[in-house]
mmCIF file of C-alpha atoms in Angstrom:
data_model
loop_
_atom_site.group_PDB
_atom_site.id
_atom_site.type_symbol
_atom_site.label_atom_id
_atom_site.label_comp_id
_atom_site.label_asym_id
_atom_site.label_seq_id
_atom_site.Cartn_x
_atom_site.Cartn_y
_atom_site.Cartn_z
ATOM 1 C CA MET T 1 -163.387 -23.161 -60.090
ATOM 2 C CA THR T 2 -166.193 -24.441 -58.050
ATOM 3 C CA ASP T 3 -166.225 -27.626 -56.058
ATOM 4 C CA PRO T 4 -168.369 -30.095 -57.918
ATOM 5 C CA SER T 5 -169.200 -31.881 -54.652
ATOM 6 C CA LYS T 6 -171.076 -28.844 -53.435
ATOM 7 C CA PRO T 7 -174.275 -27.657 -55.102
ATOM 8 C CA ASN T 8 -174.113 -24.422 -56.984
ATOM 9 C CA ASP T 9 -176.215 -22.019 -54.949
ATOM 10 C CA THR T 10 -176.337 -18.559 -56.433
ATOM 11 C CA SER T 11 -179.644 -17.431 -55.074
ATOM 12 C CA PRO T 12 -179.556 -14.273 -53.015
ATOM 13 C CA ARG T 13 -179.667 -14.739 -49.205
ATOM 14 C CA PRO T 14 -182.036 -12.514 -47.228
ATOM 15 C CA SER T 15 -180.324 -9.685 -45.468
ATOM 16 C CA GLU T 16 -180.778 -8.841 -41.806
ATOM 17 C CA ASP T 17 -183.117 -6.024 -42.797
ATOM 18 C CA ASP T 18 -185.228 -8.446 -44.793
ATOM 19 C CA ALA T 19 -185.318 -10.806 -41.817
ATOM 20 C CA ARG T 20 -186.508 -8.069 -39.655
ATOM 21 C CA ILE T 21 -189.209 -7.142 -42.176
ATOM 22 C CA ILE T 22 -190.467 -10.670 -42.355
ATOM 23 C CA ASN T 23 -191.317 -10.637 -38.642
ATOM 24 C CA PRO T 24 -194.830 -9.126 -38.292
ATOM 25 C CA ILE T 25 -193.710 -7.042 -35.375
ATOM 26 C CA ASN T 26 -190.886 -5.636 -37.491
ATOM 27 C CA ILE T 27 -193.298 -4.823 -40.310
ATOM 28 C CA ALA T 28 -195.355 -2.707 -37.949
ATOM 29 C CA ARG T 29 -192.248 -1.050 -36.671
ATOM 30 C CA ALA T 30 -191.113 -0.301 -40.282
ATOM 31 C CA ARG T 31 -194.401 1.339 -41.147
ATOM 32 C CA HIS T 32 -194.198 3.459 -38.011
ATOM 33 C CA ALA T 33 -190.656 4.420 -38.890
ATOM 34 C CA SER T 34 -191.553 5.454 -42.424
ATOM 35 C CA THR T 35 -194.186 7.769 -41.143
ATOM 36 C CA HIS T 36 -192.785 9.069 -37.867
ATOM 37 C CA GLY T 37 -189.202 8.042 -37.964
ATOM 38 C CA SER T 38 -187.348 5.390 -35.889
ATOM 39 C CA SER T 39 -188.727 4.892 -32.418
ATOM 40 C CA ALA T 40 -186.582 4.894 -29.282
ATOM 41 C CA ILE T 41 -187.104 1.182 -28.836
ATOM 42 C CA ASP T 42 -185.998 0.467 -32.375
ATOM 43 C CA LYS T 43 -182.936 2.610 -31.933
ATOM 44 C CA THR T 44 -182.069 0.776 -28.780
ATOM 45 C CA ARG T 45 -182.574 -2.551 -30.501
ATOM 46 C CA GLN T 46 -180.306 -1.520 -33.370
ATOM 47 C CA ILE T 47 -177.606 -0.593 -30.906
ATOM 48 C CA SER T 48 -178.109 -3.889 -29.153
ATOM 49 C CA LEU T 49 -177.853 -5.826 -32.322
ATOM 50 C CA LYS T 50 -174.646 -4.074 -33.216
ATOM 51 C CA THR T 51 -173.094 -4.656 -29.886
ATOM 52 C CA SER T 52 -174.294 -8.210 -29.751
ATOM 53 C CA GLN T 53 -172.250 -9.250 -32.753
ATOM 54 C CA PRO T 54 -169.325 -11.135 -31.230
ATOM 55 C CA SER T 55 -165.876 -10.639 -32.519
ATOM 56 C CA PRO T 56 -163.978 -13.678 -33.504
ATOM 57 C CA ALA T 57 -161.634 -13.403 -30.533
ATOM 58 C CA LYS T 58 -164.399 -12.881 -28.057
ATOM 59 C CA SER T 59 -166.477 -15.642 -29.560
ATOM 60 C CA GLY T 60 -163.620 -18.085 -29.190
ATOM 61 C CA ALA T 61 -163.059 -17.156 -25.559
ATOM 62 C CA ALA T 62 -166.719 -17.532 -24.758
ATOM 63 C CA THR T 63 -166.800 -20.862 -26.494
ATOM 64 C CA LEU T 64 -163.872 -22.007 -24.484
ATOM 65 C CA LEU T 65 -165.488 -20.789 -21.297
ATOM 66 C CA LEU T 66 -168.985 -22.117 -21.778
ATOM 67 C CA GLY T 67 -168.458 -24.744 -24.436
ATOM 68 C CA VAL T 68 -171.003 -24.662 -27.206
ATOM 69 C CA MET T 69 -173.057 -21.834 -25.692
ATOM 70 C CA PRO T 70 -172.156 -18.326 -26.942
ATOM 71 C CA TRP T 71 -171.236 -15.807 -24.305
ATOM 72 C CA PRO T 72 -174.038 -13.257 -23.933
ATOM 73 C CA GLU T 73 -172.976 -9.680 -24.591
ATOM 74 C CA SER T 74 -176.396 -8.144 -24.936
ATOM 75 C CA SER T 75 -176.895 -7.328 -21.264
ATOM 76 C CA GLY T 76 -174.549 -6.387 -18.435
ATOM 77 C CA CYS T 77 -177.058 -7.675 -15.863
ATOM 78 C CA LEU T 78 -177.149 -11.086 -17.476
ATOM 79 C CA TRP T 79 -173.360 -11.133 -17.449
ATOM 80 C CA LEU T 80 -173.210 -10.284 -13.838
ATOM 81 C CA SER T 81 -175.906 -12.845 -13.055
ATOM 82 C CA LEU T 82 -174.092 -15.610 -14.884
ATOM 83 C CA LEU T 83 -170.841 -14.603 -13.289
ATOM 84 C CA GLY T 84 -172.436 -14.636 -9.835
ATOM 85 C CA VAL T 85 -174.040 -18.011 -10.464
ATOM 86 C CA THR T 86 -170.690 -19.316 -11.623
ATOM 87 C CA PHE T 87 -168.971 -18.105 -8.487
ATOM 88 C CA ILE T 88 -171.758 -19.488 -6.337
ATOM 89 C CA LEU T 89 -171.619 -22.856 -8.065
ATOM 90 C CA GLY T 90 -167.843 -22.784 -7.827
ATOM 91 C CA GLY T 91 -168.029 -21.943 -4.154
ATOM 92 C CA VAL T 92 -170.555 -24.691 -3.488
ATOM 93 C CA LEU T 93 -168.598 -27.223 -5.469
ATOM 94 C CA GLY T 94 -165.360 -26.076 -3.849
ATOM 95 C CA GLY T 95 -166.929 -26.270 -0.423
ATOM 96 C CA MET T 96 -168.251 -29.720 -1.119
ATOM 97 C CA VAL T 97 -164.922 -30.890 -2.434
ATOM 98 C CA GLY T 98 -163.012 -29.220 0.375
ATOM 99 C CA GLY T 99 -165.423 -30.494 3.009
ATOM 100 C CA GLY T 100 -165.265 -33.963 1.564
ATOM 101 C CA PHE T 101 -161.501 -33.808 1.648
ATOM 102 C CA ILE T 102 -161.524 -32.632 5.241
ATOM 103 C CA LEU T 103 -163.957 -35.397 6.196
ATOM 104 C CA TRP T 104 -161.842 -37.920 4.383
ATOM 105 C CA ALA T 105 -158.731 -36.657 6.140
ATOM 106 C CA ASN T 106 -160.407 -36.751 9.508
ATOM 107 C CA ASP T 107 -161.785 -40.210 8.863
ATOM 108 C CA ALA T 108 -158.353 -41.337 7.798
ATOM 109 C CA GLN T 109 -156.948 -40.003 11.046
ATOM 110 C CA VAL T 110 -159.689 -41.758 12.993
ATOM 111 C CA VAL T 111 -158.994 -44.964 11.147
ATOM 112 C CA ALA T 112 -155.307 -44.507 11.737
ATOM 113 C CA TRP T 113 -155.988 -43.827 15.415
ATOM 114 C CA ARG T 114 -158.240 -46.815 15.633
ATOM 115 C CA SER T 115 -155.780 -49.004 13.828
ATOM 116 C CA THR T 116 -153.036 -48.103 16.287
ATOM 117 C CA PRO T 117 -152.779 -51.136 18.566
ATOM 118 C CA THR T 118 -153.369 -50.289 22.190
ATOM 119 C CA LEU T 119 -151.761 -52.470 24.744
ATOM 120 C CA THR T 120 -154.597 -53.967 26.710
ATOM 121 C CA PRO T 121 -153.466 -55.024 30.160
ATOM 122 C CA PHE T 122 -154.343 -58.579 30.850
ATOM 123 C CA PRO T 123 -156.428 -58.876 33.996
ATOM 124 C CA THR T 124 -154.781 -60.700 36.800
ATOM 125 C CA PRO T 125 -156.443 -64.091 36.862
ATOM 126 C CA THR T 126 -158.480 -64.642 39.962
ATOM 127 C CA PRO T 127 -157.386 -67.891 41.527
ATOM 128 C CA MET T 128 -160.083 -70.463 41.465
ATOM 129 C CA PRO T 129 -161.208 -71.488 44.923
ATOM 130 C CA VAL T 130 -159.620 -74.720 45.851
ATOM 131 C CA ALA T 131 -162.177 -77.199 47.038
ATOM 132 C CA THR T 132 -161.126 -78.163 50.494
ATOM 133 C CA SER T 133 -162.481 -81.411 51.619
ATOM 134 C CA THR T 134 -163.970 -81.205 55.059
ATOM 135 C CA PRO T 135 -162.744 -84.183 56.948
ATOM 136 C CA THR T 136 -165.596 -86.372 57.942
ATOM 137 C CA PRO T 137 -165.409 -86.871 61.648
ATOM 138 C CA THR T 138 -164.876 -90.436 62.524
ATOM 139 C CA PRO T 139 -167.933 -91.475 64.467
ATOM 140 C CA LEU T 140 -167.152 -92.620 67.910
ATOM 141 C CA PRO T 141 -168.093 -96.161 68.631
ATOM 142 C CA PRO T 142 -171.508 -96.264 70.228
ATOM 143 C CA VAL T 143 -171.425 -96.411 73.960
ATOM 144 C CA ALA T 144 -172.936 -99.634 75.024
ATOM 145 C CA THR T 145 -175.942 -99.023 77.226
ATOM 146 C CA ALA T 146 -176.173 -101.528 80.008
ATOM 147 C CA SER T 147 -179.316 -103.582 79.909
ATOM 148 C CA THR T 148 -181.623 -103.823 82.906
ATOM 149 C CA GLU T 149 -180.325 -107.298 83.587
ATOM 150 C CA ASP T 150 -176.739 -106.022 83.697
ATOM 151 C CA VAL T 151 -177.713 -103.176 86.016
ATOM 152 C CA ILE T 152 -179.421 -105.541 88.425
ATOM 153 C CA ALA T 153 -176.577 -108.039 88.219
ATOM 154 C CA GLN T 154 -174.173 -105.257 89.133
ATOM 155 C CA ILE T 155 -176.046 -104.177 92.289
ATOM 156 C CA ILE T 156 -177.307 -107.486 93.709
ATOM 157 C CA PRO T 157 -173.923 -108.610 95.145
ATOM 158 C CA SER T 158 -173.996 -105.478 97.342
ATOM 159 C CA VAL T 159 -177.427 -106.279 98.872
ATOM 160 C CA VAL T 160 -177.645 -108.373 102.045
ATOM 161 C CA THR T 161 -180.286 -109.748 104.386
ATOM 162 C CA VAL T 162 -180.143 -108.507 107.976
ATOM 163 C CA ILE T 163 -181.475 -110.683 110.822
ATOM 164 C CA ASN T 164 -182.083 -109.287 114.271
ATOM 165 C CA GLN T 165 -182.783 -112.118 116.690
ATOM 166 C CA GLN T 166 -184.222 -110.262 119.658
ATOM 167 C CA PRO T 167 -184.104 -111.812 123.166
ATOM 168 C CA GLN T 168 -187.135 -113.887 124.102
ATOM 169 C CA THR T 169 -188.890 -112.467 127.080
ATOM 170 C CA PHE T 170 -192.480 -113.579 126.964
ATOM 171 C CA SER T 171 -192.542 -116.259 124.245
ATOM 172 C CA VAL T 172 -191.193 -119.781 124.040
ATOM 173 C CA ASN T 173 -191.151 -119.612 120.236
ATOM 174 C CA PRO T 174 -187.769 -118.156 119.154
ATOM 175 C CA GLN T 175 -189.220 -117.027 115.828
ATOM 176 C CA ASP T 176 -191.405 -114.484 117.609
ATOM 177 C CA GLY T 177 -188.364 -112.242 118.328
ATOM 178 C CA ARG T 178 -186.904 -112.492 114.871
ATOM 179 C CA VAL T 179 -186.841 -109.230 112.840
ATOM 180 C CA VAL T 180 -185.753 -109.447 109.217
ATOM 181 C CA GLY T 181 -184.701 -106.596 107.021
ATOM 182 C CA SER T 182 -182.260 -105.718 104.230
ATOM 183 C CA GLY T 183 -179.027 -103.796 103.980
ATOM 184 C CA VAL T 184 -176.417 -102.558 101.474
ATOM 185 C CA ILE T 185 -172.628 -102.786 101.599
ATOM 186 C CA VAL T 186 -171.367 -99.168 101.631
ATOM 187 C CA ASP T 187 -167.721 -99.925 102.311
ATOM 188 C CA SER T 188 -165.694 -102.917 101.137
ATOM 189 C CA ARG T 189 -164.132 -103.274 104.597
ATOM 190 C CA GLY T 190 -167.392 -104.771 105.827
ATOM 191 C CA PHE T 191 -169.607 -101.748 106.655
ATOM 192 C CA ILE T 192 -173.301 -102.241 105.940
ATOM 193 C CA ALA T 193 -176.115 -99.660 106.077
ATOM 194 C CA THR T 194 -179.655 -100.556 107.119
ATOM 195 C CA ASN T 195 -182.702 -99.015 108.867
ATOM 196 C CA HIS T 196 -182.783 -98.212 112.562
ATOM 197 C CA HIS T 197 -186.117 -99.953 113.017
ATOM 198 C CA VAL T 198 -184.541 -103.219 111.693
ATOM 199 C CA VAL T 199 -181.870 -103.349 114.429
ATOM 200 C CA GLU T 200 -183.870 -101.616 117.165
ATOM 201 C CA ASN T 201 -183.677 -103.579 120.445
ATOM 202 C CA ALA T 202 -180.849 -105.498 118.866
ATOM 203 C CA GLY T 203 -180.180 -109.026 120.039
ATOM 204 C CA SER T 204 -178.071 -111.381 117.989
ATOM 205 C CA LEU T 205 -177.293 -109.708 114.659
ATOM 206 C CA SER T 206 -176.299 -111.621 111.574
ATOM 207 C CA VAL T 207 -176.015 -110.891 107.845
ATOM 208 C CA ILE T 208 -176.662 -113.198 104.918
ATOM 209 C CA LEU T 209 -174.520 -112.171 101.964
ATOM 210 C CA ALA T 210 -175.660 -112.452 98.342
ATOM 211 C CA ASN T 211 -173.652 -115.629 97.920
ATOM 212 C CA GLY T 212 -175.624 -117.204 100.774
ATOM 213 C CA GLN T 213 -172.895 -116.930 103.385
ATOM 214 C CA THR T 214 -174.115 -116.023 106.905
ATOM 215 C CA VAL T 215 -171.815 -113.972 109.107
ATOM 216 C CA GLU T 216 -172.183 -112.333 112.461
ATOM 217 C CA ALA T 217 -172.655 -108.548 112.503
ATOM 218 C CA GLN T 218 -171.901 -105.812 114.994
ATOM 219 C CA LEU T 219 -174.020 -102.680 115.450
ATOM 220 C CA ILE T 220 -171.784 -99.641 115.112
ATOM 221 C CA THR T 221 -174.339 -96.884 115.591
ATOM 222 C CA SER T 222 -177.869 -95.835 114.630
ATOM 223 C CA ASP T 223 -180.094 -92.755 114.521
ATOM 224 C CA PRO T 224 -183.861 -93.214 115.026
ATOM 225 C CA SER T 225 -184.567 -89.638 113.839
ATOM 226 C CA ARG T 226 -183.231 -90.563 110.419
ATOM 227 C CA ASP T 227 -184.025 -94.293 110.629
ATOM 228 C CA LEU T 228 -180.432 -95.220 109.726
ATOM 229 C CA ALA T 229 -177.896 -97.652 111.266
ATOM 230 C CA VAL T 230 -174.435 -99.042 110.454
ATOM 231 C CA LEU T 231 -173.365 -102.668 110.939
ATOM 232 C CA ARG T 232 -169.974 -104.226 110.496
ATOM 233 C CA VAL T 233 -168.991 -107.745 109.563
ATOM 234 C CA ASN T 234 -165.581 -109.327 109.840
ATOM 235 C CA VAL T 235 -165.281 -109.796 106.097
ATOM 236 C CA THR T 236 -163.275 -107.616 103.739
ATOM 237 C CA ASP T 237 -163.122 -107.038 100.000
ATOM 238 C CA LEU T 238 -166.885 -106.875 99.794
ATOM 239 C CA PRO T 239 -168.559 -105.380 96.675
ATOM 240 C CA ALA T 240 -169.643 -101.889 97.725
ATOM 241 C CA ILE T 241 -172.434 -99.944 96.080
ATOM 242 C CA ILE T 242 -171.991 -96.915 93.808
ATOM 243 C CA TRP T 243 -173.742 -93.822 95.109
ATOM 244 C CA GLY T 244 -175.854 -91.725 92.784
ATOM 245 C CA ASP T 245 -176.926 -88.078 92.945
ATOM 246 C CA SER T 246 -180.282 -87.991 94.679
ATOM 247 C CA LYS T 247 -180.578 -84.247 93.979
ATOM 248 C CA ALA T 248 -180.889 -85.007 90.270
ATOM 249 C CA VAL T 249 -183.845 -87.338 90.764
ATOM 250 C CA ARG T 250 -187.055 -86.286 88.988
ATOM 251 C CA PRO T 251 -190.632 -87.543 89.236
ATOM 252 C CA GLY T 252 -191.362 -90.190 86.642
ATOM 253 C CA GLN T 253 -187.815 -91.491 86.646
ATOM 254 C CA GLU T 254 -187.572 -95.280 86.524
ATOM 255 C CA VAL T 255 -186.142 -97.007 89.595
ATOM 256 C CA TYR T 256 -185.640 -100.478 91.059
ATOM 257 C CA ALA T 257 -186.070 -101.579 94.684
ATOM 258 C CA ILE T 258 -184.018 -104.593 95.839
ATOM 259 C CA GLY T 259 -184.330 -106.437 99.139
ATOM 260 C CA SER T 260 -185.453 -109.522 100.996
ATOM 261 C CA PRO T 261 -189.228 -109.301 101.417
ATOM 262 C CA LEU T 262 -190.485 -111.244 104.428
ATOM 263 C CA GLY T 263 -186.916 -112.439 104.947
ATOM 264 C CA ASP T 264 -187.598 -115.486 102.774
ATOM 265 C CA PHE T 265 -186.956 -114.098 99.270
ATOM 266 C CA PRO T 266 -183.514 -112.543 99.205
ATOM 267 C CA SER T 267 -182.341 -110.342 96.312
ATOM 268 C CA SER T 268 -185.887 -109.693 95.104
ATOM 269 C CA VAL T 269 -186.258 -106.883 92.550
ATOM 270 C CA SER T 270 -189.300 -104.651 92.084
ATOM 271 C CA PHE T 271 -189.751 -101.969 89.447
ATOM 272 C CA GLY T 272 -191.361 -98.535 89.689
ATOM 273 C CA ILE T 273 -190.964 -94.824 89.190
ATOM 274 C CA ILE T 274 -190.274 -91.780 91.310
ATOM 275 C CA SER T 275 -193.712 -90.675 92.477
ATOM 276 C CA GLY T 276 -192.695 -87.587 94.452
ATOM 277 C CA LEU T 277 -189.912 -85.728 96.237
ATOM 278 C CA ASN T 278 -189.393 -84.050 99.619
ATOM 279 C CA ARG T 279 -192.041 -86.105 101.390
ATOM 280 C CA ALA T 280 -192.373 -86.087 105.208
ATOM 281 C CA LEU T 281 -193.297 -89.181 107.222
ATOM 282 C CA GLU T 282 -193.760 -89.924 110.931
ATOM 283 C CA ILE T 283 -191.930 -93.087 112.024
ATOM 284 C CA ASN T 284 -191.956 -94.159 115.669
ATOM 285 C CA GLU T 285 -192.668 -90.682 116.914
ATOM 286 C CA HIS T 286 -189.976 -89.175 114.675
ATOM 287 C CA VAL T 287 -190.772 -87.082 111.638
ATOM 288 C CA ILE T 288 -188.418 -87.676 108.746
ATOM 289 C CA ASP T 289 -188.561 -85.181 105.884
ATOM 290 C CA GLY T 290 -186.965 -84.927 102.470
ATOM 291 C CA LEU T 291 -187.988 -88.502 101.569
ATOM 292 C CA ILE T 292 -188.279 -89.864 98.029
ATOM 293 C CA GLN T 293 -191.665 -91.379 97.194
ATOM 294 C CA THR T 294 -191.884 -94.341 94.821
ATOM 295 C CA ASP T 295 -194.437 -96.903 93.733
ATOM 296 C CA ALA T 296 -191.865 -99.707 93.587
ATOM 297 C CA ALA T 297 -192.969 -102.502 95.922
ATOM 298 C CA ILE T 298 -191.237 -102.361 99.305
ATOM 299 C CA ASN T 299 -192.554 -105.112 101.541
ATOM 300 C CA ARG T 300 -191.735 -106.060 105.100
ATOM 301 C CA GLY T 301 -188.202 -107.365 105.039
ATOM 302 C CA SER T 302 -187.203 -105.009 102.178
ATOM 303 C CA SER T 303 -186.531 -102.078 104.543
ATOM 304 C CA GLY T 304 -182.867 -101.048 104.462
ATOM 305 C CA GLY T 305 -182.359 -102.207 100.855
ATOM 306 C CA PRO T 306 -181.268 -99.868 98.028
ATOM 307 C CA LEU T 307 -183.381 -97.777 95.607
ATOM 308 C CA VAL T 308 -181.439 -97.874 92.327
ATOM 309 C CA ASN T 309 -181.633 -95.822 89.126
ATOM 310 C CA THR T 310 -181.261 -97.264 85.630
ATOM 311 C CA LYS T 311 -177.471 -96.796 85.793
ATOM 312 C CA GLY T 312 -177.146 -99.051 88.804
ATOM 313 C CA GLU T 313 -176.450 -96.171 91.187
ATOM 314 C CA VAL T 314 -178.009 -96.063 94.649
ATOM 315 C CA ILE T 315 -180.144 -92.927 95.023
ATOM 316 C CA GLY T 316 -181.866 -93.894 98.290
ATOM 317 C CA ILE T 317 -182.223 -96.334 101.216
ATOM 318 C CA ASN T 318 -185.700 -97.876 101.345
ATOM 319 C CA THR T 319 -187.301 -97.234 104.693
ATOM 320 C CA PHE T 320 -191.085 -97.486 104.902
ATOM 321 C CA ILE T 321 -194.296 -98.373 103.121
ATOM 322 C CA ILE T 322 -197.855 -97.329 103.810
ATOM 323 C CA ARG T 323 -200.354 -100.120 103.459
ATOM 324 C CA GLU T 324 -203.287 -98.734 105.351
ATOM 325 C CA SER T 325 -204.283 -95.545 107.056
ATOM 326 C CA GLU T 326 -206.813 -95.424 109.869
ATOM 327 C CA ASP T 327 -208.187 -92.165 108.508
ATOM 328 C CA ARG T 328 -207.899 -92.799 104.750
ATOM 329 C CA GLY T 329 -208.139 -96.565 104.342
ATOM 330 C CA VAL T 330 -206.039 -99.059 102.411
ATOM 331 C CA ALA T 331 -203.219 -97.728 100.227
ATOM 332 C CA GLU T 332 -201.099 -99.331 97.533
ATOM 333 C CA GLY T 333 -197.873 -98.355 95.902
ATOM 334 C CA ILE T 334 -196.840 -95.717 98.456
ATOM 335 C CA ALA T 335 -193.273 -96.315 99.611
ATOM 336 C CA PHE T 336 -190.450 -94.032 100.754
ATOM 337 C CA ALA T 337 -186.654 -93.949 100.677
ATOM 338 C CA ILE T 338 -184.021 -91.876 102.462
ATOM 339 C CA PRO T 339 -182.161 -89.803 99.826
ATOM 340 C CA ALA T 340 -178.584 -90.904 99.140
ATOM 341 C CA THR T 341 -177.222 -87.446 99.971
ATOM 342 C CA ALA T 342 -178.760 -87.473 103.468
ATOM 343 C CA ALA T 343 -177.613 -91.054 104.039
ATOM 344 C CA GLN T 344 -174.015 -90.275 103.114
ATOM 345 C CA THR T 345 -173.961 -87.286 105.472
ATOM 346 C CA LEU T 346 -174.608 -89.591 108.425
ATOM 347 C CA LEU T 347 -172.771 -92.712 107.358
ATOM 348 C CA ALA T 348 -169.424 -91.132 106.465
ATOM 349 C CA PRO T 349 -168.466 -89.943 109.979
ATOM 350 C CA TRP T 350 -169.805 -93.129 111.554
ATOM 351 C CA ILE T 351 -167.597 -95.296 109.379
ATOM 352 C CA ALA T 352 -164.596 -93.055 109.932
ATOM 353 C CA ALA T 353 -165.033 -93.238 113.706
ATOM 354 C CA ALA T 354 -165.461 -97.007 113.679
ATOM 355 C CA SER T 355 -162.425 -97.639 111.494
ATOM 356 C CA GLY T 356 -160.218 -95.294 113.477
ATOM 357 C CA GLU T 357 -159.264 -93.582 110.278
ATOM 358 C CA SER T 358 -160.482 -90.548 108.473
ATOM 359 C CA VAL T 359 -161.890 -92.606 105.638
ATOM 360 C CA PRO T 360 -165.249 -91.199 104.463
ATOM 361 C CA ILE T 361 -167.784 -93.116 102.498
ATOM 362 C CA PRO T 362 -167.126 -93.015 98.740
ATOM 363 C CA ALA T 363 -168.362 -89.890 96.999
ATOM 364 C CA SER T 364 -171.274 -89.891 94.597
ATOM 365 C CA GLY T 365 -170.574 -91.866 91.447
ATOM 366 C CA GLU T 366 -167.364 -93.454 92.790
ATOM 367 C CA PRO T 367 -167.086 -97.103 93.814
ATOM 368 C CA GLY T 368 -166.315 -97.932 97.397
ATOM 369 C CA ASN T 369 -162.975 -99.311 98.443
#
């Protein structure tokens, strides 16, 4: 019994020989075979066709191996080629898979190595510099600079007026033998320095102190070659001068000259500068060198007074002034003083001899006693 769901097909199916005849190439081959017999190519094809028919077992294995594609059995070369391609593809795929696995494994190790915590040593903290406060030096109180008035007030009590009343020989007027000059107290025990030419041909000597007191004076000694002399009064605790360093004097330095010009104006002060140093001057046939030149006014009567610096220190003993020269004419502002260093060299031994003690004149910068 036939299945009614399937159409009844009883028509004859073309055989393989008929299929081969239908192909025009096969028709030509059939005609050639009928006349000359089967050709070598046709025989080979028939063998190929026979061998190419797969057996059921082989067909199943090929289907399993290649899926829907039938396994070719017609050619050994094709088989070998497919087999080689398969191995090559398998090798490539295996290499790729294996290489990828190796890379993955290596990367995993790297990640694992990276993920392993490494103890990082903490750097030792550098101590921050501590700001040290520099102590601000406490400014010293400003040293009070003595004014000119204070300097003059300090030295004036040590300046005196010296009067030499010479004996009257040819004149009935007692004023004709009166010589007036100045002096400075160099020792508090009553020793006074003045010029030699003030007490030359000494008669009655007297001293008028700064307070106006007049006292008799005694000539101790004098030196005309240096134009210096020492007097002594019977008064103690007198204000002595402070000696300065005459070697430090420089031209242009400000100075003050104090004295009694004309004998009528005691404690007069004149101002000037140091005009020159180491000057030489002829006085009464004696040449005195090393003198200090100044333009401070030194008039008659001011000889023997002090030349003072701005500190109130005595740097010289005023001695002479040039008013006119027979060869060069009238001059102004040319006066001279004996340096303090030279004066001290002479006065110190004189005072020591007169006092009977080895008491030198006070050193430079120290007050007298």
